PDB file of C-alpha atoms in Angstrom:
ATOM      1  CA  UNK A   1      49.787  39.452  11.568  1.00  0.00           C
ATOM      2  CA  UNK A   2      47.616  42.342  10.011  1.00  0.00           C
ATOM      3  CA  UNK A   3      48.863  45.903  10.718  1.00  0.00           C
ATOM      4  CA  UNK A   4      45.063  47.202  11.153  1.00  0.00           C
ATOM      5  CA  UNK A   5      44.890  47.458  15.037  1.00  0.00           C
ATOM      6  CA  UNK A   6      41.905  47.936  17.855  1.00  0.00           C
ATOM      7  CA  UNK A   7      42.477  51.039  19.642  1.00  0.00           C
ATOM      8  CA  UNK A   8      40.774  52.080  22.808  1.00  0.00           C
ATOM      9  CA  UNK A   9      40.754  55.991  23.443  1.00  0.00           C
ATOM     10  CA  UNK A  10      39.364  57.431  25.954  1.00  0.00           C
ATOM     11  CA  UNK A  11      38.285  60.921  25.224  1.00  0.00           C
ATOM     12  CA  UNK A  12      37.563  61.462  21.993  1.00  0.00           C
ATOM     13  CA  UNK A  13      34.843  64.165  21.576  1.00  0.00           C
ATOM     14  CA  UNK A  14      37.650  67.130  21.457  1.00  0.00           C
ATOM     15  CA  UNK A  15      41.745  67.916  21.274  1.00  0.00           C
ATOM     16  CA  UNK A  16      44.203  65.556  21.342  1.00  0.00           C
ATOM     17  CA  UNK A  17      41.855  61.978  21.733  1.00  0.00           C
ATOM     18  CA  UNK A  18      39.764  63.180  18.301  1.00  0.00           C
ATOM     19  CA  UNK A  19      42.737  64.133  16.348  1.00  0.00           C
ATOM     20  CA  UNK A  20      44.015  60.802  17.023  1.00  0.00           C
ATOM     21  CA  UNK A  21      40.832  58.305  16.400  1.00  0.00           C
ATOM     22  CA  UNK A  22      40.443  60.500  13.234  1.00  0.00           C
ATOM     23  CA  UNK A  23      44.210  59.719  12.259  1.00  0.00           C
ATOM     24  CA  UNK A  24      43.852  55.927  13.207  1.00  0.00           C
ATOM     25  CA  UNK A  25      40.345  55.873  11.354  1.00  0.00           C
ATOM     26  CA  UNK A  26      42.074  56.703   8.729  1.00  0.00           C
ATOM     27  CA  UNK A  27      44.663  54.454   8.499  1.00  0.00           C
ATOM     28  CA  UNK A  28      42.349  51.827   8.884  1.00  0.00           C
ATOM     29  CA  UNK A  29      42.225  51.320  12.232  1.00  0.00           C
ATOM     30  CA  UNK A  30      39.069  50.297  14.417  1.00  0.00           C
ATOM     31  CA  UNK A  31      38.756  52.775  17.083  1.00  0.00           C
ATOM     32  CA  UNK A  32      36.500  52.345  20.354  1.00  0.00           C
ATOM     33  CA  UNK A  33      36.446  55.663  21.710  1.00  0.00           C
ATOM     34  CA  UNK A  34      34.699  56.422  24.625  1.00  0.00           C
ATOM     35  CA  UNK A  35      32.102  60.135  25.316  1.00  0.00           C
ATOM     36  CA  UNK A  36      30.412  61.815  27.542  1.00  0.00           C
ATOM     37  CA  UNK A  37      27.048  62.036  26.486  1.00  0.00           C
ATOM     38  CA  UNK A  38      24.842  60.310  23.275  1.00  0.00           C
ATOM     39  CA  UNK A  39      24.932  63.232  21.397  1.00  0.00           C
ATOM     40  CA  UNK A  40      28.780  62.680  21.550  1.00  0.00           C
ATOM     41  CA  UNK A  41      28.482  59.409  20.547  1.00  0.00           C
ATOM     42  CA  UNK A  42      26.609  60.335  17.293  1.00  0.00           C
ATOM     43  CA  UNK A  43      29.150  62.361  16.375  1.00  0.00           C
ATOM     44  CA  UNK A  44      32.063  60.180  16.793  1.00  0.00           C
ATOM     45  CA  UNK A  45      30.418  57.446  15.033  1.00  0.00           C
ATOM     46  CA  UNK A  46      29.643  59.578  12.419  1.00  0.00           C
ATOM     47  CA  UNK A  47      32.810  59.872  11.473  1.00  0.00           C
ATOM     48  CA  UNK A  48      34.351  57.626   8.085  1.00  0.00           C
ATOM     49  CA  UNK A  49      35.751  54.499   9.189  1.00  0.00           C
ATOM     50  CA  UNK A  50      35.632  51.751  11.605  1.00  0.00           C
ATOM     51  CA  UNK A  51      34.458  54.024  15.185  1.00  0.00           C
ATOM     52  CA  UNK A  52      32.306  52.721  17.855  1.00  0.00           C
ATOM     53  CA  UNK A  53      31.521  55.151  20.674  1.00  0.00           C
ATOM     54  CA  UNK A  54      30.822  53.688  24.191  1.00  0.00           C
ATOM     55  CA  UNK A  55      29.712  56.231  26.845  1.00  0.00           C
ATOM     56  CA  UNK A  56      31.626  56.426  29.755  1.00  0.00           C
ATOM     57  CA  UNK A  57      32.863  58.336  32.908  1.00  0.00           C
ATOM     58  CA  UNK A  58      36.354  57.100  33.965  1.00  0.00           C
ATOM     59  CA  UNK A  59      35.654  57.901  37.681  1.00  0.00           C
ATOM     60  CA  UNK A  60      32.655  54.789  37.286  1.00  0.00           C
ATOM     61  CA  UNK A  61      35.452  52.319  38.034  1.00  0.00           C
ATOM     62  CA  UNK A  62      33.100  49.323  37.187  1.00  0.00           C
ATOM     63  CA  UNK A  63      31.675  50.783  34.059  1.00  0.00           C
ATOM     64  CA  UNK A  64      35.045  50.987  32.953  1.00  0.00           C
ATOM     65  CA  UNK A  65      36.029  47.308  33.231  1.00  0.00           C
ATOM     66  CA  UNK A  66      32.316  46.499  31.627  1.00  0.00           C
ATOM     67  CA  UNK A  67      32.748  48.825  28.446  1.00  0.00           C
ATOM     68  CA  UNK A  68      36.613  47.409  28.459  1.00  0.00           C
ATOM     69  CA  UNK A  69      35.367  43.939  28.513  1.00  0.00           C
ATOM     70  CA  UNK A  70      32.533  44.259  26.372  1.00  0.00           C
ATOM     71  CA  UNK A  71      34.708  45.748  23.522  1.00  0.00           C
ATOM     72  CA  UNK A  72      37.281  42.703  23.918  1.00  0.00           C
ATOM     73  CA  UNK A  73      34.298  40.260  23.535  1.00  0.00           C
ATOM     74  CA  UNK A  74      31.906  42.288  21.397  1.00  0.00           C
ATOM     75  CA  UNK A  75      34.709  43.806  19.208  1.00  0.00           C
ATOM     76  CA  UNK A  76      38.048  41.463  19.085  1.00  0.00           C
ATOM     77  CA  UNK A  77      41.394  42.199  21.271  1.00  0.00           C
ATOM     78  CA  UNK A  78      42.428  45.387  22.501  1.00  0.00           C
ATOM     79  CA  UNK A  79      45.500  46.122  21.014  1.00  0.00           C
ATOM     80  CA  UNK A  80      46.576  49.835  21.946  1.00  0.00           C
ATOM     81  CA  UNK A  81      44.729  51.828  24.948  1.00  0.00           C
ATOM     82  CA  UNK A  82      45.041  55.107  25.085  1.00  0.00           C
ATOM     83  CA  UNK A  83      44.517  56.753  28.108  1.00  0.00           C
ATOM     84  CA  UNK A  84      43.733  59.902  27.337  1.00  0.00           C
ATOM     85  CA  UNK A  85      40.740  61.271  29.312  1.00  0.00           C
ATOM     86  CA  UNK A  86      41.219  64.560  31.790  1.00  0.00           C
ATOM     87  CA  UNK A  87      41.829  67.854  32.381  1.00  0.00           C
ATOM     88  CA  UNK A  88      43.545  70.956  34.112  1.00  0.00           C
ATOM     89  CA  UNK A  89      42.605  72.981  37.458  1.00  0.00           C
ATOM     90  CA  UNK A  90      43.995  76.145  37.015  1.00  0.00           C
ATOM     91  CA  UNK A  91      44.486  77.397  40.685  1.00  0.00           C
ATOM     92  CA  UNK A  92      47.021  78.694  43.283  1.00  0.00           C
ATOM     93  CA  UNK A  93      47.658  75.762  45.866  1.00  0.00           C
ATOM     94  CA  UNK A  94      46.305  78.175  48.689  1.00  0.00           C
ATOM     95  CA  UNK A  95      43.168  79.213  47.125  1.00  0.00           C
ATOM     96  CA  UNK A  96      42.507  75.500  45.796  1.00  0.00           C
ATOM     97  CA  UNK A  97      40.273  73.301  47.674  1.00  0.00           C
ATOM     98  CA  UNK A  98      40.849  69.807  49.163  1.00  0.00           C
ATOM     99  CA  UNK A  99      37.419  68.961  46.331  1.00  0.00           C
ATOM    100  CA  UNK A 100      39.689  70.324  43.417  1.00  0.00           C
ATOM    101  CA  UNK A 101      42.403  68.248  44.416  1.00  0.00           C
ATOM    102  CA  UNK A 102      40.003  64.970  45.193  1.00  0.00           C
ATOM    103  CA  UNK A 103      38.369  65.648  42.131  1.00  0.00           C
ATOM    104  CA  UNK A 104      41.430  66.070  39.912  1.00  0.00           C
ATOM    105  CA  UNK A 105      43.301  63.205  41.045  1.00  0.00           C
ATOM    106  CA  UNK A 106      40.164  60.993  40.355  1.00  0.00           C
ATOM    107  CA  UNK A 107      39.693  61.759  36.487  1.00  0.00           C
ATOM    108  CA  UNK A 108      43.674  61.964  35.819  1.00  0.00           C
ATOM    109  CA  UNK A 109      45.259  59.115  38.059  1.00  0.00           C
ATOM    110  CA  UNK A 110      42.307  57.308  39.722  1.00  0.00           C
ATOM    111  CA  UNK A 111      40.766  57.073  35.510  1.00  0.00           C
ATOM    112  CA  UNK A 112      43.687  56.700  34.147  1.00  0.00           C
ATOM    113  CA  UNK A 113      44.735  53.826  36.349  1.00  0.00           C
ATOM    114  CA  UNK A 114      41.221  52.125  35.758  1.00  0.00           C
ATOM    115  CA  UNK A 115      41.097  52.175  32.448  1.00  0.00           C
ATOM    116  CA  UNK A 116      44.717  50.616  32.381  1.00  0.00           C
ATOM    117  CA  UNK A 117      44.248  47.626  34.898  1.00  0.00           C
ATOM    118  CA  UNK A 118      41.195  47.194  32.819  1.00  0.00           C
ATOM    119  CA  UNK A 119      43.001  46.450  29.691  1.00  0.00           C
ATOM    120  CA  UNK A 120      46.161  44.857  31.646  1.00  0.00           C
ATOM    121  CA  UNK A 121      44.915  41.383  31.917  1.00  0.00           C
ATOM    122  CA  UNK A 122      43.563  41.141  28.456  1.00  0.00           C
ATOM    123  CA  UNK A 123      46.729  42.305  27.063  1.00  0.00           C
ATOM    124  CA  UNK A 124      48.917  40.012  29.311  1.00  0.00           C
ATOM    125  CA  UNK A 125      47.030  36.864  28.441  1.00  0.00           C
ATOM    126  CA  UNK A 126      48.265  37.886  24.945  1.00  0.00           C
ATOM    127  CA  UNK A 127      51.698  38.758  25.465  1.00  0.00           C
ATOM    128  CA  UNK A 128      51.063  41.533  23.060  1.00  0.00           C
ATOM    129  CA  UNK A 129      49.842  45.176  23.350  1.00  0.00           C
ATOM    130  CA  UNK A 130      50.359  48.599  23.627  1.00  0.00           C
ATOM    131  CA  UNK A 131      49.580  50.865  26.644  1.00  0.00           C
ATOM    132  CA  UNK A 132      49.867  54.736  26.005  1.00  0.00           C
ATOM    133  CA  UNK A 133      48.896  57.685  28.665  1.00  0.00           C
ATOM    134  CA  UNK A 134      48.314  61.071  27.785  1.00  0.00           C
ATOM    135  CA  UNK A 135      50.524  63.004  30.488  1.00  0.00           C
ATOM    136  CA  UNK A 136      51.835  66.253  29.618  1.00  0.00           C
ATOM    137  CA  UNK A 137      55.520  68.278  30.065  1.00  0.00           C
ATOM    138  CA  UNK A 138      53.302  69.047  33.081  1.00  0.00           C
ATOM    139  CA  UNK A 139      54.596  65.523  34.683  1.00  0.00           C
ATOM    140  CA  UNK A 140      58.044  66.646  34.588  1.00  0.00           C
ATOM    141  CA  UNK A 141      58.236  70.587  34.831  1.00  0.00           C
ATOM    142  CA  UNK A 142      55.973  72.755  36.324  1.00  0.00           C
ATOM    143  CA  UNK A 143      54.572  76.142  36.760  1.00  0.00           C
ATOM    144  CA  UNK A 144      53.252  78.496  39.662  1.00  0.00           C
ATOM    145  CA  UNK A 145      48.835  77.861  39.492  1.00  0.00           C
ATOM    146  CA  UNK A 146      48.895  74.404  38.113  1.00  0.00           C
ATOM    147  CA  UNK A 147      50.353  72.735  41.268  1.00  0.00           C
ATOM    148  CA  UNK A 148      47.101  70.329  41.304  1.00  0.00           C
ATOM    149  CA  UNK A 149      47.601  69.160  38.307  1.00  0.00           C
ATOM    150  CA  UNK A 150      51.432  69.137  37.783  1.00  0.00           C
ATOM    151  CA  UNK A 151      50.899  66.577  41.110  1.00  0.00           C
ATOM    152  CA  UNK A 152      47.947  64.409  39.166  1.00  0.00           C
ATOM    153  CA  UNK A 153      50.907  64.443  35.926  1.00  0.00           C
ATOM    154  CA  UNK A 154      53.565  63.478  37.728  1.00  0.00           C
ATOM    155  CA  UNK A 155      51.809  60.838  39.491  1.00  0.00           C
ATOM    156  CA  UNK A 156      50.487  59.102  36.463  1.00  0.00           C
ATOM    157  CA  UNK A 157      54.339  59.557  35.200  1.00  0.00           C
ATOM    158  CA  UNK A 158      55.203  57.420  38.025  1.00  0.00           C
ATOM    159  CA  UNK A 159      53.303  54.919  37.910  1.00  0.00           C
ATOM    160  CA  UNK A 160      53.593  54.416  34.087  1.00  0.00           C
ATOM    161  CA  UNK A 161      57.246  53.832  34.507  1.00  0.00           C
ATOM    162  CA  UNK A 162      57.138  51.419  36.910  1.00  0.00           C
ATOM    163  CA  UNK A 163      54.544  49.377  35.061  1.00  0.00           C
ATOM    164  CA  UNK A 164      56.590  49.746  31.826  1.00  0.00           C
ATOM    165  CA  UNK A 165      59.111  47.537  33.769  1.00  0.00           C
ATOM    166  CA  UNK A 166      57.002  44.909  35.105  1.00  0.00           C
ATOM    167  CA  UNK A 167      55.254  43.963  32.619  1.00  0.00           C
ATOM    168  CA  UNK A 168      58.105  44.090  29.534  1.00  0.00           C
ATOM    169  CA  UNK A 169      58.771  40.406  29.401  1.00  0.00           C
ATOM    170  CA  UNK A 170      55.213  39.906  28.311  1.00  0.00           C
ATOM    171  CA  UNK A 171      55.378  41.732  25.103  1.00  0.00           C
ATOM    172  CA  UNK A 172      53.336  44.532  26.389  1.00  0.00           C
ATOM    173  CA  UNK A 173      54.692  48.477  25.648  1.00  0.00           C
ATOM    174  CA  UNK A 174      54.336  51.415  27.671  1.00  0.00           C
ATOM    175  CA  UNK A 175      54.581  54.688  26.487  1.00  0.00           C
ATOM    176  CA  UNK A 176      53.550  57.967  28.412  1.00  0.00           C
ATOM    177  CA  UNK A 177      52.821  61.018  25.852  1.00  0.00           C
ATOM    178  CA  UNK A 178      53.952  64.236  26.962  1.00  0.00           C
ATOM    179  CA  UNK A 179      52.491  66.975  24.561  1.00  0.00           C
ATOM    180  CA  UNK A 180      53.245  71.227  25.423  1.00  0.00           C
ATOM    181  CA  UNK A 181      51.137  73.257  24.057  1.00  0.00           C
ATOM    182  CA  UNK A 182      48.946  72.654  21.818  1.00  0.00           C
ATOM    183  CA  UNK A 183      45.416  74.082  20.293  1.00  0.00           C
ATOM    184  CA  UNK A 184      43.093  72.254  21.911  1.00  0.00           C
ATOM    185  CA  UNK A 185      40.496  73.020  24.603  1.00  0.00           C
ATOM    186  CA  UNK A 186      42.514  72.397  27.852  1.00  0.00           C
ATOM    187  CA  UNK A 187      43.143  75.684  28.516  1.00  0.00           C
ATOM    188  CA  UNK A 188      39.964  77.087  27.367  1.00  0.00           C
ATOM    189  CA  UNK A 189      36.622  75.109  28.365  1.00  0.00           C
ATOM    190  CA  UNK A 190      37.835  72.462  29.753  1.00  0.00           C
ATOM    191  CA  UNK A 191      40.125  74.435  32.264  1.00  0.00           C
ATOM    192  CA  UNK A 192      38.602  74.187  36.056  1.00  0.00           C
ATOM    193  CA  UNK A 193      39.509  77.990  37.116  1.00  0.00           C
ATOM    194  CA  UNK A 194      39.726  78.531  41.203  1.00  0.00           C
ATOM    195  CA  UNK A 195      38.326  81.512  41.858  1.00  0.00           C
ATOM    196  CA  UNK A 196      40.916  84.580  43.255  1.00  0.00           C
ATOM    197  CA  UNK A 197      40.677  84.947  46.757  1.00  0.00           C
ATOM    198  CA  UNK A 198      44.383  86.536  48.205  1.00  0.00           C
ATOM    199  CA  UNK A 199      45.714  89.631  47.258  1.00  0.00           C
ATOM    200  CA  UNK A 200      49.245  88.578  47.843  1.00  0.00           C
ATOM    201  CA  UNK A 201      49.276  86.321  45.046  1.00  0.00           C
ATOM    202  CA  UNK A 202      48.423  89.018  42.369  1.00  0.00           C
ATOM    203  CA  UNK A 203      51.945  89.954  40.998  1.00  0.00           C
ATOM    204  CA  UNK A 204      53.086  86.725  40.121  1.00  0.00           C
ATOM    205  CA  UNK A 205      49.506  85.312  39.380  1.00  0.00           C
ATOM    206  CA  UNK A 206      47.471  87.463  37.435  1.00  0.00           C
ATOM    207  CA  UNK A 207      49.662  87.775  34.609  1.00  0.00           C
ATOM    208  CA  UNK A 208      50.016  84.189  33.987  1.00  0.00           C
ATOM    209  CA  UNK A 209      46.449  83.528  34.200  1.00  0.00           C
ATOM    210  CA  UNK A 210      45.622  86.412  31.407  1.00  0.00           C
ATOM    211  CA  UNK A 211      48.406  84.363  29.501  1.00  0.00           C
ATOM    212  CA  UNK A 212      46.802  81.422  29.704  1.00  0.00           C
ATOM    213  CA  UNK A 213      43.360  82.547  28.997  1.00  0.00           C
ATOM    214  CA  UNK A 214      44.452  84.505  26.139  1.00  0.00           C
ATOM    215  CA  UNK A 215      46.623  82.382  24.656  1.00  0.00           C
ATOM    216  CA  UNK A 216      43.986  79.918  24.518  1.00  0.00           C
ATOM    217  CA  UNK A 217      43.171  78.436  20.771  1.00  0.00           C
ATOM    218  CA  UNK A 218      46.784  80.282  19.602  1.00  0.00           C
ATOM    219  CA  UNK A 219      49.221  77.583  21.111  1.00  0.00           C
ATOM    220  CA  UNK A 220      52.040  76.360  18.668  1.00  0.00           C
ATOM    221  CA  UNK A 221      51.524  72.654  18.771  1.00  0.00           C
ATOM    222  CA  UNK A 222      49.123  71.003  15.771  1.00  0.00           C
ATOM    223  CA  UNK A 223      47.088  68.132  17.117  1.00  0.00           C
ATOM    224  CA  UNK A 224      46.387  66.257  13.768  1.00  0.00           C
ATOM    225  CA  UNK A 225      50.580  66.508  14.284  1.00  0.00           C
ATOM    226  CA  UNK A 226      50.709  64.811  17.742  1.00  0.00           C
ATOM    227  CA  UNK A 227      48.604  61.864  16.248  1.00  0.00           C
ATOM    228  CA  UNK A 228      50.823  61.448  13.902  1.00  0.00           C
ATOM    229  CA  UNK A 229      53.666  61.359  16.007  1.00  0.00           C
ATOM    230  CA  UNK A 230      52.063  58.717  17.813  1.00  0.00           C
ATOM    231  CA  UNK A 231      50.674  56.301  15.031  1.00  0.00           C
ATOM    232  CA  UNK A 232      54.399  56.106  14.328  1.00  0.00           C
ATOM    233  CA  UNK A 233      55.242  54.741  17.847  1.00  0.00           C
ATOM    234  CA  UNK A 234      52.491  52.944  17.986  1.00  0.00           C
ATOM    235  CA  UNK A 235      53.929  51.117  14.549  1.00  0.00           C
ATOM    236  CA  UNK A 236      57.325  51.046  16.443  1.00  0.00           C
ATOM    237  CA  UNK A 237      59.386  47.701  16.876  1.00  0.00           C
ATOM    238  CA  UNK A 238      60.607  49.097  20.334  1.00  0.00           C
ATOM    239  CA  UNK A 239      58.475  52.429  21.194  1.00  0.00           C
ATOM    240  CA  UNK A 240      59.892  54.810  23.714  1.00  0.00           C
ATOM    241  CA  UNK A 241      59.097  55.059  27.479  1.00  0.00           C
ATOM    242  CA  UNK A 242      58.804  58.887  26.747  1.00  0.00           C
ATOM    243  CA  UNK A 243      57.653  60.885  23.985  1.00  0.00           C
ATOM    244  CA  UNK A 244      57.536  64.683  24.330  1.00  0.00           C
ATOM    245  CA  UNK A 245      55.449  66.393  21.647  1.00  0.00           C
ATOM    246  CA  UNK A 246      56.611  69.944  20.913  1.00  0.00           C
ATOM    247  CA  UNK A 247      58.972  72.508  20.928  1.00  0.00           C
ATOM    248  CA  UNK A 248      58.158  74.331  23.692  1.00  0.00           C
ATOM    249  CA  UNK A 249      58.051  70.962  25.349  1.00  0.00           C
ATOM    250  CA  UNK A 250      61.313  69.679  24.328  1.00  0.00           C
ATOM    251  CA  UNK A 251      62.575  73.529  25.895  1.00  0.00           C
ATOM    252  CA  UNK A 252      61.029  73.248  29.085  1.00  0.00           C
ATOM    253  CA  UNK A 253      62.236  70.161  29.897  1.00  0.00           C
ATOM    254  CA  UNK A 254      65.355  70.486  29.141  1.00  0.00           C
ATOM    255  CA  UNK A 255      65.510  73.569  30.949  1.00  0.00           C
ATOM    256  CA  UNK A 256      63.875  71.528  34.022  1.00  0.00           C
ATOM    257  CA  UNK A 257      66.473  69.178  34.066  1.00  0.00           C
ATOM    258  CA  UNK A 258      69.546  71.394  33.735  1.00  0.00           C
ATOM    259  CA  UNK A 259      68.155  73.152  36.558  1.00  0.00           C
ATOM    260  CA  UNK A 260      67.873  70.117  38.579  1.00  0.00           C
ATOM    261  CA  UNK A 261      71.493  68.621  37.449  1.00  0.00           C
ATOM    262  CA  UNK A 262      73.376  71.917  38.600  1.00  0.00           C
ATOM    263  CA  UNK A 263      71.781  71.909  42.232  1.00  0.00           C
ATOM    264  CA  UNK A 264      72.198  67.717  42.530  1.00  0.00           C
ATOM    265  CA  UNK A 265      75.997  68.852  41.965  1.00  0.00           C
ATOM    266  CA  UNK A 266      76.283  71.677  44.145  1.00  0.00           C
ATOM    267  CA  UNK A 267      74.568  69.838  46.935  1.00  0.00           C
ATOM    268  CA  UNK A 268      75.833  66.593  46.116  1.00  0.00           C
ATOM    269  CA  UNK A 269      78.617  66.569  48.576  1.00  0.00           C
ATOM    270  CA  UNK A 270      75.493  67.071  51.780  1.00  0.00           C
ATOM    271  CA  UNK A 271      73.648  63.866  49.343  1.00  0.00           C
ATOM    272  CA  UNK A 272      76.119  61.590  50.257  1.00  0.00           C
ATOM    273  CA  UNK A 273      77.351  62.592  53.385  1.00  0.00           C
ATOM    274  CA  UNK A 274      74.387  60.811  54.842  1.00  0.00           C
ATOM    275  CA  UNK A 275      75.134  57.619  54.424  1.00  0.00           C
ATOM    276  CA  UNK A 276      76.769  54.637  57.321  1.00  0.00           C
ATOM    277  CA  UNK A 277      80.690  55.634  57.667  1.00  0.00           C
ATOM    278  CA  UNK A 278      81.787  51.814  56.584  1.00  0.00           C
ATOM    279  CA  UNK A 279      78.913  51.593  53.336  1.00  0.00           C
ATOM    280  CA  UNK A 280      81.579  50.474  50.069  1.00  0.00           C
ATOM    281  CA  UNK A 281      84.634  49.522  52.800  1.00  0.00           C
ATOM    282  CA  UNK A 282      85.234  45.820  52.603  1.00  0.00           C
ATOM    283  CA  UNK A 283      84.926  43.729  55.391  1.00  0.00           C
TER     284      UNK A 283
END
């Protein structure tokens, strides 16, 4: 079998979705990548190598099974989606609305998940492919102001998992990517930014939103990097469930889940008092 591969990405005009159609482009690849507007389009196709842009929002559920099916008929087998389309809301639960929430859980779950069940059958038929989401450390740590999204990131964490296991004995991989920081444009223009509305918030708020703002453009992780990092699991034999891309990623988690191991032990004792008094006694 040839190693040149169709890729899918969705999200490819900027950050972490161009770095990595220009790095598969580049290795040969064919990448379908999918834009926002024609002018977007142009430029992607533009670039050297085997790229075909295809206009789409991922919140158009049925546009996104006729560009998916389209490509497998116009343009050969699917063989690695990347699910990579969305973006933060940078807002204190209080002062976020029940639209910011609607709104971000429909680009990063609700067009995640379409894109995927899109692909799914395709690749099933198969028995082959390659299913990778962009999530974020953000799906498994979090920080005060980016509840709405930490929630949309640990959903689509989730549910990745669980399909990982169901659909293993047909040859198909599932991989969530979970990049830190890195210089992109999340945090800069394509950060949603509720507005500041309660005064008690300011003191542990306002300095990590002048952080994040200003930090913007200087963050330590290298995109052309990440795609690199994931051509290589994407060439993997047996690619991980999990890939965190990062130092400061690697950091926080582990931090995360040193926290959570010392309180599971100190409480652990209340965990399993709550069970029936005759669950492991023989009959």
């Amino acid at each position: 079998m040839s190693d040149t591969k169709t890729f899918l990405i969705t999200g490819v005009s900027t950050g972490l979705g161009r770095a990595l159609a220009r790095a598969a482009l580049a290795e040969g690849h064919r990448v379908v990548g999918t834009v926002r507007t024609p002018a977007d389009a142009r430029d992607f196709e533009a670039l050297a190598g085997d790229a075909h842009a295809r206009i789409l929002d991922v919140t158009d559920h049925d546009a996104v099974d006729t560009v998916v099916d389209e490509t497998e008929r116009d343009l050969g087998p699917v063989d690695v989606l990347v699910a990579n389309a969305g973006y933060g809301h940078d807002g204190l639960f209080e002062e976020s609305s029940m639209d910011d929430l609607r709104r971000q859980f429909e680009v990063n779950v609700y067009g995640t998940v379409a894109v995927i069940k899109a692909v799914l059958p395709h690749m099933r038929k198969r028995r082959r492919g390659h299913i990778i989401a962009v999530t974020s450390m953000g799906g498994l740590i979090t920080m005060p102001g980016l509840s709405f999204y930490h929630g949309s990131k640990f959903a689509v964490e989730g549910i990745l998992e669980t399909l990982g296991k169901e659909v293993a004995d047909f040859g198909i991989h599932v991989t969530a990517v979970e990049p830190g920081s890195f210089r992109t444009d999340w945090a800069g223009r394509s950060m949603i930014r509720a507005p500041r509305a309660i005064a008690d918030y300011d003191e542990l708020y306002e300095p990590l939103r002048t952080r994040r703002i200003q930090g913007s453009g200087r963050q330590p992780g290298d995109p052309d990097k990440a795609a690199a990092a994931v051509l290589r699991i994407v060439a993997a034999d047996q690619p991980p469930t999990r890939l965190l891309l990062g130092t400061d990623a690697l950091r926080l988690v582990r931090s995360g889940r040193d926290a959570f191991e010392r309180e599971m032990r100190a409480w652990a004792e209340l965990s399993a008092s709550t069970d029936f008094d005759d669950v492991g006694q023989s009959a």
